[in-house]
Amino acid sequence: MSTLSDLANAQGRLTDVDVEWLHRLAGDGQLLADLSSADIVVWVQTEDGSFVAVAHARPSGAATLFYRDIVGERVRPQWRTQVQGAFESAEIVDSSSPDWFEETPTRVRAVPIVNDRRRGHGEAGVIGVVTRHTNLGEARTPSRQQITFDECANDIFRMIADGSFPDPAAPTSPRRGAPRASDGLIRIDVDGITTFASPNALSAFNRMGFDDELEGESLAEVTTRLVPPSRQVDESLPVVVTGRAPWRTDIEARGVTVSLRAIPLKDHGTRIGAILLCRDVSELRHQEQELITKDATIREIHHRVKNNLQTVASLLRIQARRTHSDEARDALTQAMRRVDSIAVVHDTLAQGLTQKVDFDEVFHRVLKLVAEVASAPNTRARTHSTGRFGVLPSEYATPLALALTEVVTNAVEHGLAGQEGMVTIDAARTEENLRVLVRDTGSGLPEGRIGQGLGTQIIRTLIQGELGGSIEWRGSEGGGTEVVIDIPLRWLTK
C-alpha cells in the first residue's frame, strides 16, 4: 500500500483522511475484482486535471486485461471522458458500447469514490474514481453464482458512489486467513434469511455439522444450532451472522473453524441485506495455536533458566561471604556477577514474544550490576552511557552483555581502583557495524600493557570468537583507558 500513499499524496489534492479512505477501498479491490470477474483500477486526479492509477486488482477467476502493472500510469484516452464524467457528476458512468483494449473487447464502468467524511463537512465528497474493466472476449453463459456475484459487486459499487463503502467502522489489517469471495459467499436479506450460498460456503457449514441447505434458513439460527452451548463464542458473532455490522469473527464447531466477514449492503443509507464471506481456517488456526504454545514454552524456558541462574548467583554470593580468602572471595564475586549478567538477558527474553531483545534495556540493567563493584572501599565510580545498541538477536545478546560486564568491571576495578572517576560507554550503530567505546578517567594501562587475567580472556573469546568482532585497548589522551569494540552486523542479524 505504500505505492498508493506515495502516488496519492504526490498529487497534493488529497487529505490524510482521503488517503485512508482510498487505502480501505484498495484493500477490498481484490474482493471487487473477484465478484465482478474483472480488473479493478483506482484513479485519483492530478493537478493538471488528468488521472493517475494508484491501485489495481486482477480477478482470480477470470482473465486479466492488464498483463503489465498500470499503477502510476495516467488514464488512457479511451477512458478519460468516462472517468472525468464520473468524477464531476458523482454518478456511475457505464460505457455505451464495447471498448477495445489491445484487440480485446471490454466493457468499462466508472464509479465515483465518495468520501462520506468529507461530504459530512459540506465539502465535495468525490476523491477519485474506480473503474471496472470486464473482458468480453471471455464471455460465456453466466452461472447462478456468477449472476449473484455480479449483483453483489453492483451493490458495492453503488455504495462506493453514495459514500457508504468502505465503512470506516470496519476493522483494518485482516487477520491471517481472511475469507475471499472464492472461499465461500453467502447473501442474506434484511431479515437475515439466506438467499444464496455458494458451494464452498455450504461445504464449510457442512463440515461444522449442518447437513441441510442454507438457502431459506436464518443464518443466525443455523449458527446457534451449530455452536455447542458450553463453548464461549465471540460477542461479535450475532451482529456478523445477521449482517448488521462490517465485522469479522470465527465460528467453531466439531473441530472445524470457519472465519466469517460481514459486509452490510445499503441502498442510500437503508440496509437491504448483507454479504458474508466464509472460509475454513481450521488448519491456519491450528498452526497459530501451535505458534502461541511454542512462544509460551520458549518464554517459560527463559524464565526458568533465569530463575536457575539467579539461584546459582545467590549460592556464589553466600559462598563468597563465608570465604576467608580475599582472592577466593573476589573470584566468587566475579563469577556471581557473570551469572547475573546472563540471567538479565534470559529475563528480558522471558518477557517478549520474539527471540530478539532491546539491548539498551539489557545494558541498563547490566550497569546496575556493575554498581556493586563501584561501591568498593576507596573507589567512587560513576557510569554514563550514550548512543543506542538497538535490537539484537538473542544468541548474540548474551555474549555481548557478558563481555561488556567484564569490560566495565575492569575499568572500575583496575582503572579507577582507589580513586574517584567516570566510566563512559558510547554505542554507535550503523547498518553494517556496531561500535562500542568504553572510556575511563583512571590511571591508564600499567606500562601500556594489557592484562592477561581471566576477565581479559573471557572478553577476547566472546568478542572475537562468538561475535566475530575485534577489540582494542589503548591509552586515552586525557588519561585513563579506552576499549574499542567493533562487531560486524552481518554476524548479529544472520
Short mmCIF file of C-alpha atoms in Angstrom, two decimals:
data_model
loop_
_atom_site.label_atom_id
_atom_site.label_comp_id
_atom_site.label_asym_id
_atom_site.label_seq_id
_atom_site.Cartn_x
_atom_site.Cartn_y
_atom_site.Cartn_z
CA MET A 1 0.00 0.00 0.00
CA SER A 2 2.97 2.33 0.18
CA THR A 3 2.67 2.91 -3.57
CA LEU A 4 -0.90 4.10 -3.16
CA SER A 5 0.07 6.56 -0.41
CA ASP A 6 3.06 7.88 -2.34
CA LEU A 7 1.12 8.36 -5.56
CA ALA A 8 -1.99 9.80 -3.91
CA ASN A 9 -0.04 12.21 -1.70
CA ALA A 10 2.09 13.29 -4.65
CA GLN A 11 -0.96 14.88 -6.22
CA GLY A 12 -1.29 17.35 -3.36
CA ARG A 13 -5.09 17.31 -3.64
CA LEU A 14 -5.93 14.72 -1.01
CA THR A 15 -6.03 14.90 2.78
CA ASP A 16 -4.82 12.17 5.12
CA VAL A 17 -8.47 11.18 5.61
CA ASP A 18 -8.86 10.83 1.84
CA VAL A 19 -5.76 8.64 1.58
CA GLU A 20 -7.02 6.44 4.43
CA TRP A 21 -10.34 6.09 2.59
CA LEU A 22 -8.51 5.05 -0.59
CA HIS A 23 -6.43 2.58 1.42
CA ARG A 24 -9.56 0.91 2.72
CA LEU A 25 -11.13 0.77 -0.72
CA ALA A 26 -7.97 -0.58 -2.35
CA GLY A 27 -7.83 -3.21 0.39
CA ASP A 28 -11.13 -4.55 -0.95
CA GLY A 29 -10.03 -4.24 -4.58
CA GLN A 30 -9.45 -7.99 -4.79
CA LEU A 31 -12.96 -8.64 -3.48
CA LEU A 32 -14.47 -6.37 -6.15
CA ALA A 33 -12.31 -7.95 -8.86
CA ASP A 34 -13.38 -11.46 -7.88
CA LEU A 35 -17.06 -10.57 -7.60
CA SER A 36 -17.00 -8.74 -10.95
CA SER A 37 -14.64 -11.17 -12.72
CA ALA A 38 -12.96 -8.01 -13.97
CA ASP A 39 -9.92 -5.80 -13.40
CA ILE A 40 -10.41 -3.04 -10.81
CA VAL A 41 -8.39 0.18 -11.01
CA VAL A 42 -8.44 3.14 -8.59
CA TRP A 43 -7.72 6.60 -10.04
CA VAL A 44 -7.02 9.96 -8.41
CA GLN A 45 -6.99 13.33 -10.14
CA THR A 46 -3.69 15.11 -10.73
CA GLU A 47 -3.06 18.84 -10.51
CA ASP A 48 -3.34 19.20 -14.29
CA GLY A 49 -6.81 17.62 -14.25
CA SER A 50 -5.79 14.21 -15.57
CA PHE A 51 -6.00 10.97 -13.59
CA VAL A 52 -3.32 8.53 -12.42
CA ALA A 53 -3.80 4.90 -11.34
CA VAL A 54 -2.92 4.32 -7.67
CA ALA A 55 -4.17 0.74 -7.19
CA HIS A 56 -5.03 -2.26 -9.36
CA ALA A 57 -6.52 -5.69 -8.61
CA ARG A 58 -6.78 -8.58 -11.08
CA PRO A 59 -9.61 -11.16 -10.91
CA SER A 60 -8.53 -14.52 -9.58
CA GLY A 61 -11.18 -16.46 -11.51
CA ALA A 62 -11.03 -14.75 -14.91
CA ALA A 63 -8.51 -13.48 -17.44
CA THR A 64 -6.94 -10.12 -16.71
CA LEU A 65 -6.83 -7.34 -19.30
CA PHE A 66 -3.68 -5.78 -17.91
CA TYR A 67 -0.73 -8.13 -18.06
CA ARG A 68 1.57 -5.25 -17.09
CA ASP A 69 1.11 -3.22 -13.94
CA ILE A 70 -0.64 0.07 -14.74
CA VAL A 71 -0.20 1.64 -11.30
CA GLY A 72 1.44 5.01 -11.79
CA GLU A 73 0.18 5.41 -15.36
CA ARG A 74 -2.13 8.20 -16.49
CA VAL A 75 -5.64 7.36 -17.67
CA ARG A 76 -5.77 6.29 -21.32
CA PRO A 77 -7.60 8.49 -23.86
CA GLN A 78 -10.42 5.96 -24.42
CA TRP A 79 -11.34 6.05 -20.70
CA ARG A 80 -10.66 9.71 -19.92
CA THR A 81 -14.12 11.09 -20.79
CA GLN A 82 -15.85 8.35 -18.81
CA VAL A 83 -13.61 8.73 -15.75
CA GLN A 84 -13.87 12.53 -15.89
CA GLY A 85 -17.67 12.30 -16.15
CA ALA A 86 -17.93 10.05 -13.09
CA PHE A 87 -15.62 12.35 -11.12
CA GLU A 88 -17.51 15.55 -11.96
CA SER A 89 -21.08 14.23 -11.83
CA ALA A 90 -20.63 11.93 -8.82
CA GLU A 91 -22.65 9.36 -10.79
CA ILE A 92 -21.79 5.91 -12.13
CA VAL A 93 -20.95 6.07 -15.83
CA ASP A 94 -21.13 2.91 -17.97
CA SER A 95 -19.62 2.65 -21.44
CA SER A 96 -22.32 2.89 -24.12
CA SER A 97 -20.56 0.40 -26.41
CA PRO A 98 -17.77 -2.13 -26.12
CA ASP A 99 -14.34 -0.58 -25.70
CA TRP A 100 -11.34 -2.21 -27.38
CA PHE A 101 -8.19 -2.69 -25.37
CA GLU A 102 -5.27 -4.32 -27.20
CA GLU A 103 -7.65 -6.08 -29.61
CA THR A 104 -9.83 -7.33 -26.74
CA PRO A 105 -13.45 -6.15 -26.45
CA THR A 106 -14.16 -4.77 -22.98
CA ARG A 107 -16.88 -3.03 -21.04
CA VAL A 108 -15.90 -0.25 -18.64
CA ARG A 109 -17.77 1.09 -15.65
CA ALA A 110 -16.56 4.23 -13.89
CA VAL A 111 -17.68 4.70 -10.28
CA PRO A 112 -17.03 7.90 -8.28
CA ILE A 113 -15.32 7.32 -4.95
CA VAL A 114 -17.19 9.41 -2.40
CA ASN A 115 -15.62 10.06 0.99
CA ASP A 116 -18.62 10.36 3.29
CA ARG A 117 -16.49 12.06 5.95
CA ARG A 118 -15.80 14.93 3.57
CA ARG A 119 -19.39 15.20 2.48
CA GLY A 120 -20.48 15.34 6.10
CA HIS A 121 -18.49 18.58 6.47
CA GLY A 122 -20.16 20.20 3.45
CA GLU A 123 -17.22 19.56 1.13
CA ALA A 124 -17.12 17.91 -2.29
CA GLY A 125 -17.15 14.23 -1.47
CA VAL A 126 -15.61 12.76 -4.66
CA ILE A 127 -11.93 11.95 -4.13
CA GLY A 128 -11.31 9.59 -7.03
CA VAL A 129 -12.77 7.06 -9.43
CA VAL A 130 -12.75 3.26 -9.51
CA THR A 131 -13.13 1.56 -12.86
CA ARG A 132 -14.22 -1.98 -13.68
CA HIS A 133 -12.79 -3.45 -16.89
CA THR A 134 -14.69 -6.56 -18.00
CA ASN A 135 -13.15 -8.82 -20.62
CA LEU A 136 -15.99 -9.55 -23.13
CA GLY A 137 -13.76 -11.92 -25.05
CA GLU A 138 -14.16 -14.41 -22.18
CA ALA A 139 -17.95 -14.02 -22.09
CA ARG A 140 -19.99 -17.17 -21.58
CA THR A 141 -23.37 -18.06 -20.20
CA PRO A 142 -23.19 -16.94 -16.57
CA SER A 143 -23.98 -19.38 -13.78
CA ARG A 144 -26.30 -18.53 -10.91
CA GLN A 145 -23.24 -17.99 -8.75
CA GLN A 146 -21.72 -15.54 -11.20
CA ILE A 147 -25.01 -13.67 -11.53
CA THR A 148 -25.18 -13.34 -7.73
CA PHE A 149 -21.54 -12.30 -7.53
CA ASP A 150 -22.16 -9.63 -10.15
CA GLU A 151 -25.23 -8.37 -8.28
CA CYS A 152 -23.18 -8.14 -5.07
CA ALA A 153 -20.48 -6.21 -6.94
CA ASN A 154 -23.04 -3.79 -8.34
CA ASP A 155 -24.46 -3.22 -4.87
CA ILE A 156 -20.99 -2.40 -3.56
CA PHE A 157 -20.31 -0.08 -6.50
CA ARG A 158 -23.48 1.85 -5.69
CA MET A 159 -22.37 2.08 -2.07
CA ILE A 160 -18.98 3.42 -3.17
CA ALA A 161 -20.79 6.09 -5.19
CA ASP A 162 -23.02 7.18 -2.29
CA GLY A 163 -20.22 7.15 0.30
CA SER A 164 -21.31 4.15 2.36
CA PHE A 165 -18.41 1.88 1.31
CA PRO A 166 -15.84 1.32 2.63
CA ASP A 167 -17.26 1.58 6.13
CA PRO A 168 -14.91 3.49 8.50
CA ALA A 169 -16.11 1.23 11.33
CA ALA A 170 -14.83 -1.90 9.58
CA PRO A 171 -11.62 -3.35 11.01
CA THR A 172 -8.41 -2.90 9.05
CA SER A 173 -5.46 -5.29 8.71
CA PRO A 174 -7.43 -8.52 8.30
CA ARG A 175 -6.44 -11.49 10.38
CA ARG A 176 -4.40 -14.17 8.65
CA GLY A 177 -6.74 -16.34 6.60
CA ALA A 178 -9.31 -13.60 5.93
CA PRO A 179 -12.03 -15.05 3.68
CA ARG A 180 -12.25 -14.21 -0.02
CA ALA A 181 -15.20 -14.44 -2.40
CA SER A 182 -13.89 -17.69 -3.90
CA ASP A 183 -13.62 -19.27 -0.43
CA GLY A 184 -17.36 -19.03 0.15
CA LEU A 185 -20.08 -16.40 -0.16
CA ILE A 186 -23.48 -16.17 1.50
CA ARG A 187 -26.04 -13.49 0.74
CA ILE A 188 -28.75 -12.73 3.26
CA ASP A 189 -31.71 -10.38 3.14
CA VAL A 190 -32.56 -7.65 5.61
CA ASP A 191 -34.15 -10.22 7.94
CA GLY A 192 -31.04 -12.41 7.96
CA ILE A 193 -32.52 -15.14 5.72
CA THR A 194 -30.07 -16.77 3.33
CA THR A 195 -30.94 -16.08 -0.30
CA PHE A 196 -27.79 -17.58 -1.79
CA ALA A 197 -24.93 -19.77 -0.61
CA SER A 198 -22.01 -20.72 -2.85
CA PRO A 199 -20.93 -24.39 -2.91
CA ASN A 200 -17.77 -23.61 -0.92
CA ALA A 201 -19.79 -21.77 1.72
CA LEU A 202 -22.22 -24.67 2.03
CA SER A 203 -19.32 -27.13 2.31
CA ALA A 204 -17.78 -25.10 5.15
CA PHE A 205 -21.04 -25.26 7.12
CA ASN A 206 -21.46 -28.95 6.29
CA ARG A 207 -18.08 -29.65 7.88
CA MET A 208 -19.30 -27.96 11.05
CA GLY A 209 -22.29 -30.32 11.19
CA PHE A 210 -25.04 -28.57 9.19
CA ASP A 211 -26.47 -31.16 6.80
CA ASP A 212 -29.31 -29.21 5.17
CA GLU A 213 -29.48 -26.41 2.59
CA LEU A 214 -28.59 -22.93 3.79
CA GLU A 215 -30.90 -21.08 1.40
CA GLY A 216 -34.13 -20.12 3.09
CA GLU A 217 -32.63 -20.57 6.54
CA SER A 218 -31.90 -17.87 9.11
CA LEU A 219 -28.12 -17.82 9.32
CA ALA A 220 -28.28 -16.68 12.96
CA GLU A 221 -30.40 -19.71 13.87
CA VAL A 222 -28.10 -22.05 11.93
CA THR A 223 -25.02 -20.85 13.76
CA THR A 224 -26.83 -21.03 17.09
CA ARG A 225 -27.59 -24.70 16.48
CA LEU A 226 -24.03 -25.43 15.40
CA VAL A 227 -22.16 -23.89 18.33
CA PRO A 228 -22.24 -26.08 21.47
CA PRO A 229 -23.88 -24.29 24.45
CA SER A 230 -20.78 -24.89 26.57
CA ARG A 231 -18.47 -23.13 24.13
CA GLN A 232 -17.73 -19.46 24.62
CA VAL A 233 -18.35 -17.51 21.41
CA ASP A 234 -17.12 -14.15 20.20
CA GLU A 235 -19.55 -11.42 21.24
CA SER A 236 -19.45 -10.06 17.68
CA LEU A 237 -20.87 -13.29 16.21
CA PRO A 238 -24.57 -12.23 16.39
CA VAL A 239 -24.01 -8.94 14.53
CA VAL A 240 -21.86 -10.70 11.92
CA VAL A 241 -24.27 -13.52 11.05
CA THR A 242 -27.17 -11.05 10.84
CA GLY A 243 -25.12 -8.73 8.62
CA ARG A 244 -25.71 -5.72 10.85
CA ALA A 245 -22.08 -4.67 11.21
CA PRO A 246 -18.99 -4.79 8.95
CA TRP A 247 -17.07 -7.09 11.25
CA ARG A 248 -15.12 -10.35 11.31
CA THR A 249 -15.33 -13.31 13.63
CA ASP A 250 -14.69 -17.05 13.82
CA ILE A 251 -17.20 -19.81 14.47
CA GLU A 252 -16.00 -23.19 15.72
CA ALA A 253 -17.89 -26.47 15.82
CA ARG A 254 -16.87 -30.15 15.64
CA GLY A 255 -13.21 -29.17 15.49
CA VAL A 256 -13.75 -27.00 12.41
CA THR A 257 -13.12 -23.25 12.47
CA VAL A 258 -14.77 -21.03 9.87
CA SER A 259 -13.85 -17.37 9.53
CA LEU A 260 -16.74 -15.03 8.72
CA ARG A 261 -16.70 -11.49 7.39
CA ALA A 262 -19.90 -9.47 7.06
CA ILE A 263 -20.37 -6.67 4.53
CA PRO A 264 -23.71 -4.90 5.11
CA LEU A 265 -25.43 -3.82 1.88
CA LYS A 266 -27.21 -0.49 1.80
CA ASP A 267 -29.30 1.47 -0.67
CA HIS A 268 -28.95 5.21 0.01
CA GLY A 269 -28.29 4.51 3.67
CA THR A 270 -31.04 1.89 4.14
CA ARG A 271 -29.84 -1.63 4.91
CA ILE A 272 -31.08 -4.14 2.32
CA GLY A 273 -29.13 -7.22 3.37
CA ALA A 274 -25.54 -8.35 3.61
CA ILE A 275 -22.78 -10.39 2.08
CA LEU A 276 -20.97 -12.90 4.29
CA LEU A 277 -17.63 -14.27 3.18
CA CYS A 278 -16.63 -17.52 4.85
CA ARG A 279 -13.53 -19.68 4.83
CA ASP A 280 -12.49 -22.88 6.55
CA VAL A 281 -9.40 -21.78 8.51
CA SER A 282 -9.11 -24.81 10.77
CA GLU A 283 -5.54 -25.59 9.72
CA LEU A 284 -4.46 -21.95 9.95
CA ARG A 285 -5.89 -21.52 13.43
CA HIS A 286 -4.28 -24.81 14.48
CA GLN A 287 -0.91 -23.51 13.26
CA GLU A 288 -1.46 -20.20 15.07
CA GLN A 289 -2.26 -22.06 18.29
CA GLU A 290 0.88 -24.16 17.90
CA LEU A 291 2.94 -20.98 17.47
CA ILE A 292 1.32 -19.43 20.55
CA THR A 293 2.07 -22.58 22.55
CA LYS A 294 5.63 -22.63 21.23
CA ASP A 295 6.17 -18.97 22.16
CA ALA A 296 4.76 -19.55 25.62
CA THR A 297 7.01 -22.58 26.07
CA ILE A 298 10.10 -20.65 25.00
CA ARG A 299 9.27 -17.79 27.35
CA GLU A 300 8.75 -20.24 30.19
CA ILE A 301 12.12 -21.86 29.45
CA HIS A 302 13.84 -18.47 29.55
CA HIS A 303 12.03 -17.69 32.80
CA ARG A 304 13.18 -20.94 34.40
CA VAL A 305 16.75 -20.51 33.15
CA LYS A 306 16.75 -17.01 34.64
CA ASN A 307 15.50 -18.38 37.97
CA ASN A 308 18.13 -21.12 37.98
CA LEU A 309 20.89 -18.65 37.14
CA GLN A 310 19.76 -16.36 39.95
CA THR A 311 19.82 -19.34 42.31
CA VAL A 312 23.41 -20.11 41.23
CA ALA A 313 24.35 -16.44 41.72
CA SER A 314 22.81 -16.49 45.21
CA LEU A 315 24.81 -19.60 46.12
CA LEU A 316 28.01 -17.95 44.89
CA ARG A 317 27.19 -14.84 46.93
CA ILE A 318 26.65 -16.93 50.09
CA GLN A 319 29.87 -18.82 49.48
CA ALA A 320 31.78 -15.58 48.92
CA ARG A 321 30.58 -14.19 52.25
CA ARG A 322 31.78 -17.30 54.11
CA THR A 323 35.16 -17.42 52.42
CA HIS A 324 38.14 -16.14 54.44
CA SER A 325 40.50 -15.84 51.48
CA ASP A 326 40.31 -12.44 49.73
CA GLU A 327 41.41 -13.98 46.44
CA ALA A 328 38.71 -16.67 46.59
CA ARG A 329 36.10 -14.09 47.62
CA ASP A 330 36.95 -11.90 44.60
CA ALA A 331 36.80 -14.88 42.24
CA LEU A 332 33.38 -15.95 43.58
CA THR A 333 32.08 -12.38 43.38
CA GLN A 334 33.17 -12.08 39.76
CA ALA A 335 31.56 -15.41 38.91
CA MET A 336 28.35 -14.28 40.59
CA ARG A 337 28.33 -11.08 38.53
CA ARG A 338 28.86 -13.00 35.28
CA VAL A 339 26.00 -15.34 36.04
CA ASP A 340 23.77 -12.37 36.91
CA SER A 341 24.51 -10.66 33.58
CA ILE A 342 23.48 -13.80 31.68
CA ALA A 343 20.31 -14.00 33.80
CA VAL A 344 19.40 -10.44 32.75
CA VAL A 345 19.28 -11.50 29.10
CA HIS A 346 17.07 -14.51 29.83
CA ASP A 347 14.78 -12.37 31.98
CA THR A 348 14.34 -9.93 29.06
CA LEU A 349 13.62 -12.79 26.63
CA ALA A 350 11.06 -14.24 29.03
CA GLN A 351 9.02 -11.03 28.77
CA GLY A 352 8.95 -10.72 24.97
CA LEU A 353 7.28 -12.53 22.10
CA THR A 354 10.35 -12.76 19.83
CA GLN A 355 13.86 -14.09 20.11
CA LYS A 356 15.26 -10.58 19.77
CA VAL A 357 15.99 -8.23 22.63
CA ASP A 358 16.21 -4.49 23.12
CA PHE A 359 19.84 -4.47 24.17
CA ASP A 360 19.65 -0.92 25.52
CA GLU A 361 17.30 -2.20 28.22
CA VAL A 362 19.59 -5.16 28.91
CA PHE A 363 22.70 -2.99 29.20
CA HIS A 364 20.93 -0.55 31.52
CA ARG A 365 20.29 -3.43 33.91
CA VAL A 366 23.84 -4.75 33.49
CA LEU A 367 25.24 -1.38 34.59
CA LYS A 368 23.29 -1.72 37.82
CA LEU A 369 25.14 -4.98 38.48
CA VAL A 370 28.47 -3.25 37.96
CA ALA A 371 27.44 -0.63 40.52
CA GLU A 372 28.11 -3.21 43.24
CA VAL A 373 31.77 -3.19 42.20
CA ALA A 374 31.78 0.59 42.01
CA SER A 375 30.89 0.75 45.68
CA ALA A 376 34.17 -0.90 46.71
CA PRO A 377 36.14 0.81 49.50
CA ASN A 378 38.03 3.97 48.44
CA THR A 379 36.56 3.76 44.92
CA ARG A 380 33.87 6.15 43.72
CA ALA A 381 32.96 5.43 40.13
CA ARG A 382 30.13 6.86 38.10
CA THR A 383 28.88 5.34 34.86
CA HIS A 384 27.27 7.10 31.92
CA SER A 385 26.06 5.61 28.64
CA THR A 386 25.24 7.32 25.34
CA GLY A 387 24.01 6.16 21.94
CA ARG A 388 21.88 3.12 21.20
CA PHE A 389 22.64 -0.56 20.76
CA GLY A 390 19.25 -1.31 19.24
CA VAL A 391 17.60 -4.71 18.89
CA LEU A 392 19.89 -7.75 18.74
CA PRO A 393 19.28 -11.48 18.21
CA SER A 394 19.17 -13.40 21.46
CA GLU A 395 22.14 -15.61 20.56
CA TYR A 396 24.36 -12.53 20.46
CA ALA A 397 22.83 -10.59 23.34
CA THR A 398 24.26 -12.97 25.95
CA PRO A 399 27.93 -12.88 24.87
CA LEU A 400 27.80 -9.10 24.33
CA ALA A 401 26.22 -8.49 27.74
CA LEU A 402 28.81 -10.68 29.43
CA ALA A 403 31.69 -9.07 27.53
CA LEU A 404 30.57 -5.54 28.37
CA THR A 405 30.11 -6.53 32.00
CA GLU A 406 33.76 -7.63 32.08
CA VAL A 407 34.99 -4.50 30.27
CA VAL A 408 33.15 -2.07 32.54
CA THR A 409 34.08 -4.05 35.64
CA ASN A 410 37.77 -3.97 34.65
CA ALA A 411 37.52 -0.21 34.11
CA VAL A 412 36.18 0.24 37.63
CA GLU A 413 38.32 -2.33 39.44
CA HIS A 414 41.64 -1.59 37.76
CA GLY A 415 41.31 1.77 36.03
CA LEU A 416 39.64 3.58 38.94
CA ALA A 417 40.95 1.48 41.83
CA GLY A 418 41.11 3.59 45.00
CA GLN A 419 40.04 6.83 43.31
CA GLU A 420 37.07 8.77 42.01
CA GLY A 421 36.28 8.86 38.31
CA MET A 422 33.91 8.28 35.44
CA VAL A 423 33.32 5.37 33.08
CA THR A 424 31.50 6.29 29.86
CA ILE A 425 30.04 3.81 27.40
CA ASP A 426 29.17 5.05 23.91
CA ALA A 427 27.33 2.82 21.41
CA ALA A 428 27.24 3.75 17.73
CA ARG A 429 25.27 1.57 15.34
CA THR A 430 25.16 1.70 11.55
CA GLU A 431 23.68 -0.68 9.01
CA GLU A 432 26.98 -2.55 8.80
CA ASN A 433 28.65 -2.20 12.16
CA LEU A 434 28.17 -1.85 15.91
CA ARG A 435 30.95 0.07 17.70
CA VAL A 436 31.15 0.34 21.47
CA LEU A 437 33.67 2.67 23.14
CA VAL A 438 34.30 2.25 26.87
CA ARG A 439 36.44 5.02 28.38
CA ASP A 440 37.54 5.58 31.98
CA THR A 441 39.30 8.51 33.62
CA GLY A 442 41.60 6.33 35.69
CA SER A 443 45.34 5.81 35.78
CA GLY A 444 45.58 4.08 32.42
CA LEU A 445 47.21 0.83 31.36
CA PRO A 446 50.23 -0.09 33.50
CA GLU A 447 53.25 0.46 31.24
CA GLY A 448 50.82 0.26 28.30
CA ARG A 449 50.35 -3.48 28.78
CA ILE A 450 47.04 -5.30 28.55
CA GLY A 451 46.15 -7.61 31.41
CA GLN A 452 46.28 -11.35 30.88
CA GLY A 453 43.75 -12.32 33.53
CA LEU A 454 40.62 -14.44 33.21
CA GLY A 455 38.43 -11.41 32.55
CA THR A 456 40.52 -10.36 29.53
CA GLN A 457 40.50 -13.91 28.17
CA ILE A 458 36.72 -14.05 28.53
CA ILE A 459 36.33 -10.74 26.70
CA ARG A 460 38.52 -11.85 23.79
CA THR A 461 36.74 -15.19 23.48
CA LEU A 462 33.29 -13.61 23.45
CA ILE A 463 34.02 -10.67 21.12
CA GLN A 464 36.36 -12.34 18.67
CA GLY A 465 35.17 -15.95 18.85
CA GLU A 466 31.41 -15.75 19.28
CA LEU A 467 30.62 -12.36 17.77
CA GLY A 468 33.27 -12.28 15.03
CA GLY A 469 34.35 -8.81 16.10
CA SER A 470 37.51 -7.06 17.23
CA ILE A 471 38.60 -5.41 20.46
CA GLU A 472 41.38 -2.93 21.14
CA TRP A 473 42.78 -1.49 24.39
CA ARG A 474 44.55 1.85 24.18
CA GLY A 475 45.51 4.80 26.33
CA SER A 476 43.27 7.86 26.34
CA GLU A 477 44.68 11.32 25.56
CA GLY A 478 43.33 12.79 28.78
CA GLY A 479 44.50 9.84 30.85
CA GLY A 480 42.75 6.58 31.52
CA THR A 481 42.00 3.74 29.15
CA GLU A 482 39.82 3.30 26.08
CA VAL A 483 38.42 -0.02 24.94
CA VAL A 484 37.06 -0.12 21.38
CA ILE A 485 34.79 -2.98 20.36
CA ASP A 486 33.76 -3.41 16.71
CA ILE A 487 31.18 -6.01 15.72
CA PRO A 488 30.01 -6.53 12.12
CA LEU A 489 26.22 -6.58 11.98
CA ARG A 490 26.17 -9.37 9.42
CA TRP A 491 27.02 -11.61 12.38
CA LEU A 492 24.37 -10.07 14.58
CA THR A 493 21.47 -10.29 12.12
CA LYS A 494 22.12 -13.55 10.32
#
